[in-house]
């Protein structure tokens, strides 16, 4: 019976990351016709639809603003908004595969920041995973051999900001309500991007509204699916499913956006995904649980909580 429940959880996780991938493809379809701030704000506005379904028995609406550590809640508030902007910029200017492969550096950033800020002990295998990830990044970027764009910076910043959100979760601990962590991200995007979009606001066309609705609603649906997945399967089994997004990225790129994956990028993809899987394997070996999927970005679902 337990095996059946675990399989259900893994399948729900695959469905969640498929929804996240479709969400990212929706924002890419707008092709930069709106500012990244506006797309982030309107996507988060649609994402509010997930609030009622993320609330657990006994939760109140006021719990969205309650926290055991206001400083870390606010850090997540700002980090998530910055990461969302970075991700939107990345998917606007890069192929989906290239954007994902750089955002997948998130586990490397988490390892580094966990050592610096949480004083976590990290062994040679996890440091090796970090090194492999950054080697893969150099292969993908090929600095000096190709022109780098704001999209590359956005993808890197998206991964870094996601890592900050994860470290905030680690520091706060599992006692924090999911609705509080979710609201920190959504409200951060609404407030910050809402202010930044004002000078260059353009009213979306009907087609753009449809893409924006897909962007926000699919991301909210993915967060809900991840919550249910975590209720059925160990997080160590769920974490690796995030890399299924690369399959969607390659498919969307080839079928919709006319993108191609060359040999160096493929080698970089293999190295970075291998780096992330090695990190997850080390967390599983240490019997460390991962946090629940409460973030507005898919990568946060693969973060790990340190041992107490």
Short mmCIF file of N, CA and C in Angstrom, two decimals, residues 94-273:
data_model
loop_
_atom_site.label_atom_id
_atom_site.label_comp_id
_atom_site.label_asym_id
_atom_site.label_seq_id
_atom_site.Cartn_x
_atom_site.Cartn_y
_atom_site.Cartn_z
N UNK A 94 16.08 33.77 -23.62
CA UNK A 94 16.82 32.54 -23.89
C UNK A 94 15.88 31.44 -24.35
N UNK A 95 16.48 30.39 -24.90
CA UNK A 95 15.69 29.18 -25.15
C UNK A 95 15.29 28.59 -23.81
N UNK A 96 14.21 27.83 -23.78
CA UNK A 96 13.76 27.26 -22.52
C UNK A 96 14.80 26.32 -21.94
N UNK A 97 15.47 25.55 -22.78
CA UNK A 97 16.47 24.61 -22.28
C UNK A 97 17.63 25.36 -21.63
N UNK A 98 18.09 26.44 -22.27
CA UNK A 98 19.22 27.19 -21.72
C UNK A 98 18.82 27.88 -20.41
N UNK A 99 17.60 28.42 -20.36
CA UNK A 99 17.15 29.07 -19.13
C UNK A 99 17.08 28.06 -17.98
N UNK A 100 16.51 26.89 -18.25
CA UNK A 100 16.38 25.88 -17.21
C UNK A 100 17.74 25.39 -16.72
N UNK A 101 18.66 25.18 -17.63
CA UNK A 101 19.93 24.60 -17.23
C UNK A 101 20.69 25.54 -16.30
N UNK A 102 20.51 26.85 -16.46
CA UNK A 102 21.16 27.81 -15.57
C UNK A 102 20.41 27.94 -14.24
N UNK A 103 19.08 27.91 -14.31
CA UNK A 103 18.29 27.96 -13.08
C UNK A 103 18.53 26.72 -12.23
N UNK A 104 18.85 25.59 -12.89
CA UNK A 104 19.11 24.35 -12.15
C UNK A 104 20.41 24.39 -11.34
N UNK A 105 21.12 25.51 -11.40
CA UNK A 105 22.27 25.68 -10.51
C UNK A 105 21.84 25.92 -9.07
N UNK A 106 20.55 26.03 -8.85
CA UNK A 106 20.02 26.33 -7.52
C UNK A 106 20.59 25.44 -6.42
N UNK A 107 20.68 24.09 -6.59
CA UNK A 107 21.26 23.28 -5.51
C UNK A 107 22.69 23.66 -5.16
N UNK A 108 23.46 24.10 -6.16
CA UNK A 108 24.84 24.55 -5.89
C UNK A 108 24.82 25.79 -5.02
N UNK A 109 23.95 26.74 -5.35
CA UNK A 109 23.85 27.96 -4.56
C UNK A 109 23.39 27.64 -3.13
N UNK A 110 22.46 26.70 -3.00
CA UNK A 110 21.98 26.32 -1.68
C UNK A 110 23.11 25.76 -0.83
N UNK A 111 23.93 24.90 -1.42
CA UNK A 111 25.05 24.32 -0.68
C UNK A 111 26.01 25.41 -0.19
N UNK A 112 26.35 26.34 -1.08
CA UNK A 112 27.30 27.39 -0.71
C UNK A 112 26.72 28.28 0.39
N UNK A 113 25.47 28.70 0.25
CA UNK A 113 24.88 29.59 1.25
C UNK A 113 24.61 28.88 2.57
N UNK A 114 24.36 27.58 2.51
CA UNK A 114 24.15 26.82 3.75
C UNK A 114 25.42 26.79 4.58
N UNK A 115 26.56 26.71 3.90
CA UNK A 115 27.85 26.72 4.61
C UNK A 115 28.11 28.10 5.21
N UNK A 116 27.84 29.14 4.42
CA UNK A 116 28.17 30.50 4.85
C UNK A 116 27.23 30.99 5.95
N UNK A 117 25.92 30.80 5.74
CA UNK A 117 24.94 31.41 6.64
C UNK A 117 24.41 30.48 7.72
N UNK A 118 24.33 29.17 7.42
CA UNK A 118 23.79 28.23 8.39
C UNK A 118 24.87 27.40 9.07
N UNK A 119 26.14 27.60 8.66
CA UNK A 119 27.27 26.87 9.22
C UNK A 119 27.09 25.35 9.10
N UNK A 120 26.46 24.94 8.02
CA UNK A 120 26.23 23.51 7.79
C UNK A 120 27.52 22.84 7.35
N UNK A 121 27.73 21.63 7.82
CA UNK A 121 28.91 20.86 7.43
C UNK A 121 28.67 20.20 6.08
N UNK A 122 29.57 20.45 5.15
CA UNK A 122 29.43 19.90 3.79
C UNK A 122 30.68 19.11 3.46
N UNK A 123 30.48 17.89 2.99
CA UNK A 123 31.60 17.01 2.69
C UNK A 123 32.10 17.16 1.26
N UNK A 124 33.10 16.36 0.94
CA UNK A 124 33.75 16.44 -0.35
C UNK A 124 32.81 16.10 -1.50
N UNK A 125 31.85 15.20 -1.27
CA UNK A 125 30.95 14.81 -2.35
C UNK A 125 30.02 15.95 -2.75
N UNK A 126 29.53 16.69 -1.76
CA UNK A 126 28.66 17.81 -2.10
C UNK A 126 29.45 18.96 -2.72
N UNK A 127 30.69 19.19 -2.25
CA UNK A 127 31.51 20.20 -2.90
C UNK A 127 31.85 19.79 -4.33
N UNK A 128 32.04 18.48 -4.54
CA UNK A 128 32.29 17.99 -5.90
C UNK A 128 31.09 18.26 -6.79
N UNK A 129 29.89 18.10 -6.22
CA UNK A 129 28.67 18.38 -6.99
C UNK A 129 28.61 19.84 -7.39
N UNK A 130 29.00 20.73 -6.48
CA UNK A 130 29.03 22.16 -6.79
C UNK A 130 30.01 22.44 -7.92
N UNK A 131 31.20 21.85 -7.84
CA UNK A 131 32.22 22.05 -8.88
C UNK A 131 31.73 21.55 -10.24
N UNK A 132 31.09 20.38 -10.24
CA UNK A 132 30.56 19.82 -11.50
C UNK A 132 29.51 20.76 -12.08
N UNK A 133 28.65 21.29 -11.21
CA UNK A 133 27.60 22.20 -11.68
C UNK A 133 28.17 23.44 -12.34
N UNK A 134 29.20 24.03 -11.73
CA UNK A 134 29.77 25.24 -12.30
C UNK A 134 30.58 24.95 -13.57
N UNK A 135 31.18 23.78 -13.66
CA UNK A 135 31.85 23.39 -14.92
C UNK A 135 30.82 23.28 -16.04
N UNK A 136 29.68 22.66 -15.71
CA UNK A 136 28.60 22.57 -16.69
C UNK A 136 28.12 23.94 -17.14
N UNK A 137 28.06 24.88 -16.20
CA UNK A 137 27.64 26.25 -16.53
C UNK A 137 28.61 26.91 -17.50
N UNK A 138 29.90 26.74 -17.26
CA UNK A 138 30.91 27.32 -18.15
C UNK A 138 30.80 26.74 -19.55
N UNK A 139 30.47 25.45 -19.63
CA UNK A 139 30.31 24.81 -20.94
C UNK A 139 29.10 25.38 -21.68
N UNK A 140 28.01 25.61 -20.93
CA UNK A 140 26.81 26.16 -21.54
C UNK A 140 27.03 27.61 -21.98
N UNK A 141 27.62 28.42 -21.09
CA UNK A 141 27.80 29.84 -21.38
C UNK A 141 28.91 30.09 -22.39
N UNK A 142 30.00 29.28 -22.32
CA UNK A 142 31.15 29.46 -23.20
C UNK A 142 31.61 30.92 -23.27
N UNK A 143 31.94 31.51 -22.10
CA UNK A 143 32.36 32.92 -22.09
C UNK A 143 33.58 33.14 -22.97
N UNK A 144 33.52 34.21 -23.74
CA UNK A 144 34.61 34.50 -24.67
C UNK A 144 34.38 33.94 -26.05
N UNK A 145 33.46 32.99 -26.17
CA UNK A 145 33.18 32.36 -27.46
C UNK A 145 31.78 32.69 -27.98
N UNK A 146 30.95 33.27 -27.11
CA UNK A 146 29.60 33.65 -27.52
C UNK A 146 29.18 34.86 -26.71
N UNK A 147 28.21 35.59 -27.24
CA UNK A 147 27.72 36.79 -26.57
C UNK A 147 26.74 36.41 -25.46
N UNK A 148 26.98 36.92 -24.27
CA UNK A 148 26.07 36.69 -23.16
C UNK A 148 25.07 37.83 -23.09
N UNK A 149 23.85 37.51 -22.65
CA UNK A 149 22.77 38.50 -22.65
C UNK A 149 22.19 38.67 -21.26
N UNK A 150 21.24 39.59 -21.16
CA UNK A 150 20.56 39.82 -19.90
C UNK A 150 19.77 38.57 -19.49
N UNK A 151 19.43 37.75 -20.48
CA UNK A 151 18.72 36.51 -20.17
C UNK A 151 19.57 35.56 -19.33
N UNK A 152 20.86 35.48 -19.63
CA UNK A 152 21.75 34.63 -18.85
C UNK A 152 21.84 35.14 -17.41
N UNK A 153 21.96 36.46 -17.27
CA UNK A 153 22.02 37.06 -15.94
C UNK A 153 20.72 36.80 -15.19
N UNK A 154 19.59 36.92 -15.89
CA UNK A 154 18.29 36.67 -15.26
C UNK A 154 18.16 35.24 -14.76
N UNK A 155 18.62 34.28 -15.57
CA UNK A 155 18.54 32.87 -15.17
C UNK A 155 19.41 32.59 -13.95
N UNK A 156 20.62 33.12 -13.95
CA UNK A 156 21.50 32.93 -12.80
C UNK A 156 20.90 33.57 -11.56
N UNK A 157 20.34 34.76 -11.73
CA UNK A 157 19.75 35.46 -10.60
C UNK A 157 18.50 34.73 -10.11
N UNK A 158 17.76 34.13 -11.05
CA UNK A 158 16.59 33.34 -10.66
C UNK A 158 16.97 32.16 -9.78
N UNK A 159 18.05 31.46 -10.17
CA UNK A 159 18.52 30.34 -9.36
C UNK A 159 19.04 30.79 -8.01
N UNK A 160 19.78 31.91 -7.99
CA UNK A 160 20.33 32.42 -6.73
C UNK A 160 19.23 32.87 -5.79
N UNK A 161 18.24 33.58 -6.32
CA UNK A 161 17.13 34.05 -5.49
C UNK A 161 16.31 32.89 -4.94
N UNK A 162 16.15 31.87 -5.77
CA UNK A 162 15.44 30.68 -5.29
C UNK A 162 16.20 30.02 -4.16
N UNK A 163 17.52 30.00 -4.26
CA UNK A 163 18.35 29.42 -3.20
C UNK A 163 18.22 30.21 -1.90
N UNK A 164 18.12 31.54 -2.02
CA UNK A 164 17.93 32.37 -0.82
C UNK A 164 16.61 32.01 -0.15
N UNK A 165 15.57 31.82 -0.94
CA UNK A 165 14.27 31.43 -0.38
C UNK A 165 14.37 30.10 0.36
N UNK A 166 15.12 29.16 -0.20
CA UNK A 166 15.27 27.85 0.42
C UNK A 166 16.04 27.94 1.73
N UNK A 167 17.11 28.73 1.74
CA UNK A 167 17.88 28.89 2.96
C UNK A 167 17.03 29.56 4.04
N UNK A 168 16.14 30.47 3.61
CA UNK A 168 15.21 31.07 4.58
C UNK A 168 14.33 30.00 5.20
N UNK A 169 13.85 29.07 4.39
CA UNK A 169 13.04 27.97 4.93
C UNK A 169 13.84 27.15 5.92
N UNK A 170 15.07 26.84 5.57
CA UNK A 170 15.92 26.05 6.46
C UNK A 170 16.09 26.74 7.81
N UNK A 171 16.29 28.05 7.76
CA UNK A 171 16.53 28.79 8.99
C UNK A 171 15.27 28.93 9.83
N UNK A 172 14.12 29.11 9.17
CA UNK A 172 12.87 29.25 9.91
C UNK A 172 12.44 27.92 10.52
N UNK A 173 12.60 26.83 9.74
CA UNK A 173 12.23 25.51 10.25
C UNK A 173 10.87 25.07 9.75
N UNK A 174 10.54 23.79 9.96
CA UNK A 174 9.30 23.22 9.43
C UNK A 174 8.05 23.64 10.18
N UNK A 175 8.19 24.37 11.29
CA UNK A 175 7.01 24.76 12.05
C UNK A 175 6.24 25.90 11.39
N UNK A 176 6.88 26.59 10.44
CA UNK A 176 6.22 27.71 9.77
C UNK A 176 5.08 27.19 8.90
N UNK A 177 3.95 27.86 8.92
CA UNK A 177 2.80 27.43 8.13
C UNK A 177 3.08 27.60 6.64
N UNK A 178 2.63 26.65 5.85
CA UNK A 178 2.83 26.70 4.41
C UNK A 178 2.21 27.95 3.81
N UNK A 179 1.05 28.34 4.30
CA UNK A 179 0.36 29.50 3.75
C UNK A 179 1.17 30.77 3.98
N UNK A 180 1.93 30.81 5.08
CA UNK A 180 2.77 31.98 5.38
C UNK A 180 3.94 32.06 4.40
N UNK A 181 4.60 30.92 4.14
CA UNK A 181 5.72 30.90 3.21
C UNK A 181 5.26 31.20 1.79
N UNK A 182 4.11 30.66 1.42
CA UNK A 182 3.58 30.89 0.07
C UNK A 182 3.25 32.37 -0.11
N UNK A 183 2.62 32.95 0.91
CA UNK A 183 2.21 34.35 0.81
C UNK A 183 3.41 35.29 0.74
N UNK A 184 4.52 34.93 1.43
CA UNK A 184 5.71 35.79 1.38
C UNK A 184 6.18 35.96 -0.06
N UNK A 185 6.14 34.86 -0.83
CA UNK A 185 6.56 34.94 -2.22
C UNK A 185 5.58 35.68 -3.10
N UNK A 186 4.30 35.32 -3.01
CA UNK A 186 3.29 35.94 -3.88
C UNK A 186 3.14 37.42 -3.58
N UNK A 187 3.06 37.77 -2.30
CA UNK A 187 2.89 39.18 -1.93
C UNK A 187 4.12 40.00 -2.32
N UNK A 188 5.30 39.40 -2.21
CA UNK A 188 6.50 40.11 -2.61
C UNK A 188 6.45 40.49 -4.08
N UNK A 189 6.04 39.55 -4.91
CA UNK A 189 5.95 39.82 -6.35
C UNK A 189 4.88 40.88 -6.63
N UNK A 190 3.73 40.77 -5.96
CA UNK A 190 2.65 41.72 -6.19
C UNK A 190 3.05 43.14 -5.80
N UNK A 191 3.68 43.29 -4.66
CA UNK A 191 4.02 44.63 -4.18
C UNK A 191 5.17 45.23 -4.99
N UNK A 192 6.27 44.50 -5.10
CA UNK A 192 7.47 45.05 -5.74
C UNK A 192 7.28 45.22 -7.24
N UNK A 193 6.80 44.17 -7.89
CA UNK A 193 6.60 44.26 -9.35
C UNK A 193 5.45 45.20 -9.68
N UNK A 194 4.46 45.27 -8.79
CA UNK A 194 3.36 46.21 -9.01
C UNK A 194 3.84 47.65 -9.05
N UNK A 195 4.79 47.98 -8.20
CA UNK A 195 5.34 49.34 -8.19
C UNK A 195 6.26 49.57 -9.40
N UNK A 196 7.09 48.58 -9.71
CA UNK A 196 8.06 48.74 -10.78
C UNK A 196 7.41 48.79 -12.17
N UNK A 197 6.23 48.19 -12.33
CA UNK A 197 5.62 48.13 -13.65
C UNK A 197 4.90 49.42 -14.03
N UNK A 198 4.64 50.30 -13.05
CA UNK A 198 3.81 51.49 -13.31
C UNK A 198 4.35 52.37 -14.43
N UNK A 199 5.64 52.72 -14.46
CA UNK A 199 6.10 53.64 -15.51
C UNK A 199 5.93 53.11 -16.94
N UNK A 200 5.97 51.79 -17.12
CA UNK A 200 5.93 51.24 -18.48
C UNK A 200 4.74 50.28 -18.65
N UNK A 201 3.66 50.56 -17.94
CA UNK A 201 2.50 49.66 -18.00
C UNK A 201 1.81 49.74 -19.36
N UNK A 202 1.51 48.57 -19.90
CA UNK A 202 0.74 48.48 -21.15
C UNK A 202 -0.41 47.52 -20.93
N UNK A 203 -1.59 47.91 -21.34
CA UNK A 203 -2.73 47.03 -21.14
C UNK A 203 -2.60 45.84 -22.08
N UNK A 204 -2.60 44.62 -21.55
CA UNK A 204 -2.40 43.42 -22.41
C UNK A 204 -3.54 43.22 -23.41
N UNK A 205 -3.20 42.63 -24.53
CA UNK A 205 -4.23 42.22 -25.48
C UNK A 205 -4.93 40.97 -24.94
N UNK A 206 -6.01 40.59 -25.60
CA UNK A 206 -6.75 39.41 -25.16
C UNK A 206 -5.86 38.17 -25.19
N UNK A 207 -5.07 38.04 -26.26
CA UNK A 207 -4.16 36.89 -26.36
C UNK A 207 -3.14 36.89 -25.22
N UNK A 208 -2.61 38.06 -24.90
CA UNK A 208 -1.65 38.15 -23.81
C UNK A 208 -2.29 37.85 -22.46
N UNK A 209 -3.55 38.27 -22.27
CA UNK A 209 -4.25 37.92 -21.03
C UNK A 209 -4.35 36.41 -20.88
N UNK A 210 -4.60 35.71 -21.97
CA UNK A 210 -4.71 34.25 -21.92
C UNK A 210 -3.37 33.62 -21.52
N UNK A 211 -2.28 34.12 -22.09
CA UNK A 211 -0.96 33.60 -21.72
C UNK A 211 -0.64 33.92 -20.26
N UNK A 212 -0.99 35.13 -19.82
CA UNK A 212 -0.73 35.51 -18.43
C UNK A 212 -1.55 34.65 -17.47
N UNK A 213 -2.79 34.36 -17.85
CA UNK A 213 -3.62 33.50 -17.02
C UNK A 213 -3.01 32.10 -16.94
N UNK A 214 -2.51 31.61 -18.08
CA UNK A 214 -1.85 30.31 -18.07
C UNK A 214 -0.61 30.31 -17.21
N UNK A 215 0.16 31.40 -17.29
CA UNK A 215 1.37 31.54 -16.50
C UNK A 215 1.07 31.47 -14.99
N UNK A 216 0.11 32.25 -14.54
CA UNK A 216 -0.19 32.30 -13.12
C UNK A 216 -0.97 31.11 -12.60
N UNK A 217 -2.01 30.71 -13.33
CA UNK A 217 -2.86 29.62 -12.86
C UNK A 217 -2.14 28.28 -12.89
N UNK A 218 -1.34 28.05 -13.92
CA UNK A 218 -0.60 26.79 -13.99
C UNK A 218 0.45 26.70 -12.89
N UNK A 219 1.09 27.84 -12.56
CA UNK A 219 2.06 27.84 -11.46
C UNK A 219 1.35 27.54 -10.13
N UNK A 220 0.17 28.13 -9.94
CA UNK A 220 -0.59 27.85 -8.71
C UNK A 220 -1.02 26.38 -8.65
N UNK A 221 -1.47 25.85 -9.79
CA UNK A 221 -1.86 24.44 -9.84
C UNK A 221 -0.68 23.54 -9.53
N UNK A 222 0.50 23.92 -10.04
CA UNK A 222 1.70 23.13 -9.79
C UNK A 222 2.05 23.11 -8.30
N UNK A 223 1.92 24.26 -7.64
CA UNK A 223 2.22 24.33 -6.20
C UNK A 223 1.27 23.42 -5.41
N UNK A 224 0.02 23.39 -5.82
CA UNK A 224 -0.97 22.53 -5.15
C UNK A 224 -0.66 21.06 -5.39
N UNK A 225 -0.32 20.72 -6.64
CA UNK A 225 0.04 19.34 -6.95
C UNK A 225 1.25 18.89 -6.16
N UNK A 226 2.22 19.80 -5.98
CA UNK A 226 3.41 19.46 -5.20
C UNK A 226 3.07 19.24 -3.73
N UNK A 227 2.13 20.01 -3.21
CA UNK A 227 1.71 19.83 -1.83
C UNK A 227 1.11 18.43 -1.64
N UNK A 228 0.26 18.02 -2.57
CA UNK A 228 -0.33 16.68 -2.48
C UNK A 228 0.72 15.59 -2.72
N UNK A 229 1.66 15.86 -3.61
CA UNK A 229 2.73 14.88 -3.85
C UNK A 229 3.52 14.63 -2.58
N UNK A 230 3.81 15.71 -1.85
CA UNK A 230 4.59 15.59 -0.61
C UNK A 230 3.83 14.81 0.46
N UNK A 231 2.50 14.75 0.34
CA UNK A 231 1.70 14.00 1.30
C UNK A 231 1.68 12.50 1.01
N UNK A 232 2.14 12.13 -0.18
CA UNK A 232 2.06 10.72 -0.58
C UNK A 232 3.42 10.04 -0.73
N UNK A 233 4.47 10.81 -0.94
CA UNK A 233 5.78 10.20 -1.20
C UNK A 233 6.86 10.93 -0.43
N UNK A 234 7.93 10.21 -0.06
CA UNK A 234 9.07 10.86 0.60
C UNK A 234 9.65 11.93 -0.31
N UNK A 235 10.06 13.04 0.29
CA UNK A 235 10.57 14.15 -0.50
C UNK A 235 11.81 13.76 -1.30
N UNK A 236 12.60 12.81 -0.78
CA UNK A 236 13.80 12.38 -1.50
C UNK A 236 13.44 11.73 -2.83
N UNK A 237 12.22 11.17 -2.94
CA UNK A 237 11.78 10.59 -4.21
C UNK A 237 11.23 11.67 -5.13
N UNK A 238 10.72 12.75 -4.55
CA UNK A 238 10.09 13.80 -5.34
C UNK A 238 11.14 14.74 -5.95
N UNK A 239 12.20 15.02 -5.19
CA UNK A 239 13.19 16.00 -5.63
C UNK A 239 13.71 15.80 -7.04
N UNK A 240 14.16 14.59 -7.42
CA UNK A 240 14.72 14.42 -8.76
C UNK A 240 13.73 14.65 -9.90
N UNK A 241 12.42 14.59 -9.61
CA UNK A 241 11.44 14.75 -10.69
C UNK A 241 11.48 16.15 -11.30
N UNK A 242 12.08 17.12 -10.58
CA UNK A 242 12.13 18.48 -11.13
C UNK A 242 12.90 18.53 -12.44
N UNK A 243 13.83 17.58 -12.65
CA UNK A 243 14.64 17.61 -13.86
C UNK A 243 13.86 17.14 -15.09
N UNK A 244 12.63 16.66 -14.86
CA UNK A 244 11.77 16.33 -16.01
C UNK A 244 11.42 17.60 -16.79
N UNK A 245 11.58 18.76 -16.15
CA UNK A 245 11.32 20.01 -16.85
C UNK A 245 12.22 20.19 -18.07
N UNK A 246 13.41 19.61 -18.01
CA UNK A 246 14.31 19.74 -19.15
C UNK A 246 13.73 19.05 -20.39
N UNK A 247 13.03 17.94 -20.19
CA UNK A 247 12.39 17.25 -21.33
C UNK A 247 11.34 18.16 -21.95
N UNK A 248 10.52 18.78 -21.09
CA UNK A 248 9.51 19.71 -21.60
C UNK A 248 10.17 20.89 -22.31
N UNK A 249 11.28 21.38 -21.74
CA UNK A 249 11.97 22.53 -22.33
C UNK A 249 12.45 22.22 -23.74
N UNK A 250 13.05 21.04 -23.91
CA UNK A 250 13.55 20.66 -25.23
C UNK A 250 12.39 20.47 -26.21
N UNK A 251 11.30 19.85 -25.74
CA UNK A 251 10.13 19.64 -26.61
C UNK A 251 9.50 20.96 -27.03
N UNK A 252 9.26 21.85 -26.05
CA UNK A 252 8.68 23.14 -26.38
C UNK A 252 9.60 23.93 -27.31
N UNK A 253 10.90 23.88 -27.01
CA UNK A 253 11.84 24.62 -27.83
C UNK A 253 11.83 24.15 -29.27
N UNK A 254 11.79 22.84 -29.46
CA UNK A 254 11.83 22.27 -30.82
C UNK A 254 10.51 22.46 -31.56
N UNK A 255 9.38 22.20 -30.88
CA UNK A 255 8.08 22.18 -31.54
C UNK A 255 7.44 23.56 -31.68
N UNK A 256 7.72 24.46 -30.72
CA UNK A 256 7.01 25.75 -30.70
C UNK A 256 7.93 26.92 -31.02
N UNK A 257 9.11 26.95 -30.40
CA UNK A 257 9.95 28.14 -30.48
C UNK A 257 11.10 28.02 -31.48
N UNK A 258 11.25 26.86 -32.09
CA UNK A 258 12.30 26.69 -33.09
C UNK A 258 13.71 26.68 -32.52
N UNK A 259 13.86 26.28 -31.26
CA UNK A 259 15.17 26.24 -30.62
C UNK A 259 15.88 24.92 -30.93
N UNK A 260 17.19 24.95 -30.83
CA UNK A 260 17.99 23.75 -31.01
C UNK A 260 18.97 23.62 -29.85
N UNK A 261 19.29 22.40 -29.49
CA UNK A 261 20.27 22.13 -28.43
C UNK A 261 21.52 21.58 -29.10
N UNK A 262 22.64 22.35 -29.03
CA UNK A 262 23.88 21.89 -29.64
C UNK A 262 24.64 20.98 -28.67
N UNK A 263 25.72 20.40 -29.15
CA UNK A 263 26.47 19.42 -28.36
C UNK A 263 27.05 20.01 -27.07
N UNK A 264 27.70 21.21 -27.10
CA UNK A 264 28.21 21.76 -25.84
C UNK A 264 27.10 22.00 -24.81
N UNK A 265 25.94 22.51 -25.27
CA UNK A 265 24.86 22.74 -24.32
C UNK A 265 24.35 21.42 -23.75
N UNK A 266 24.28 20.39 -24.58
CA UNK A 266 23.85 19.08 -24.10
C UNK A 266 24.80 18.55 -23.04
N UNK A 267 26.11 18.75 -23.27
CA UNK A 267 27.10 18.32 -22.27
C UNK A 267 26.93 19.09 -20.97
N UNK A 268 26.67 20.40 -21.08
CA UNK A 268 26.45 21.21 -19.89
C UNK A 268 25.20 20.79 -19.14
N UNK A 269 24.15 20.47 -19.90
CA UNK A 269 22.89 20.00 -19.29
C UNK A 269 23.14 18.74 -18.47
N UNK A 270 23.88 17.80 -19.06
CA UNK A 270 24.16 16.53 -18.37
C UNK A 270 24.94 16.79 -17.07
N UNK A 271 25.93 17.66 -17.13
CA UNK A 271 26.75 17.94 -15.95
C UNK A 271 25.94 18.63 -14.85
N UNK A 272 25.14 19.63 -15.22
CA UNK A 272 24.39 20.38 -14.21
C UNK A 272 23.30 19.52 -13.59
N UNK A 273 22.61 18.72 -14.41
CA UNK A 273 21.60 17.82 -13.85
C UNK A 273 22.27 16.77 -12.97
#
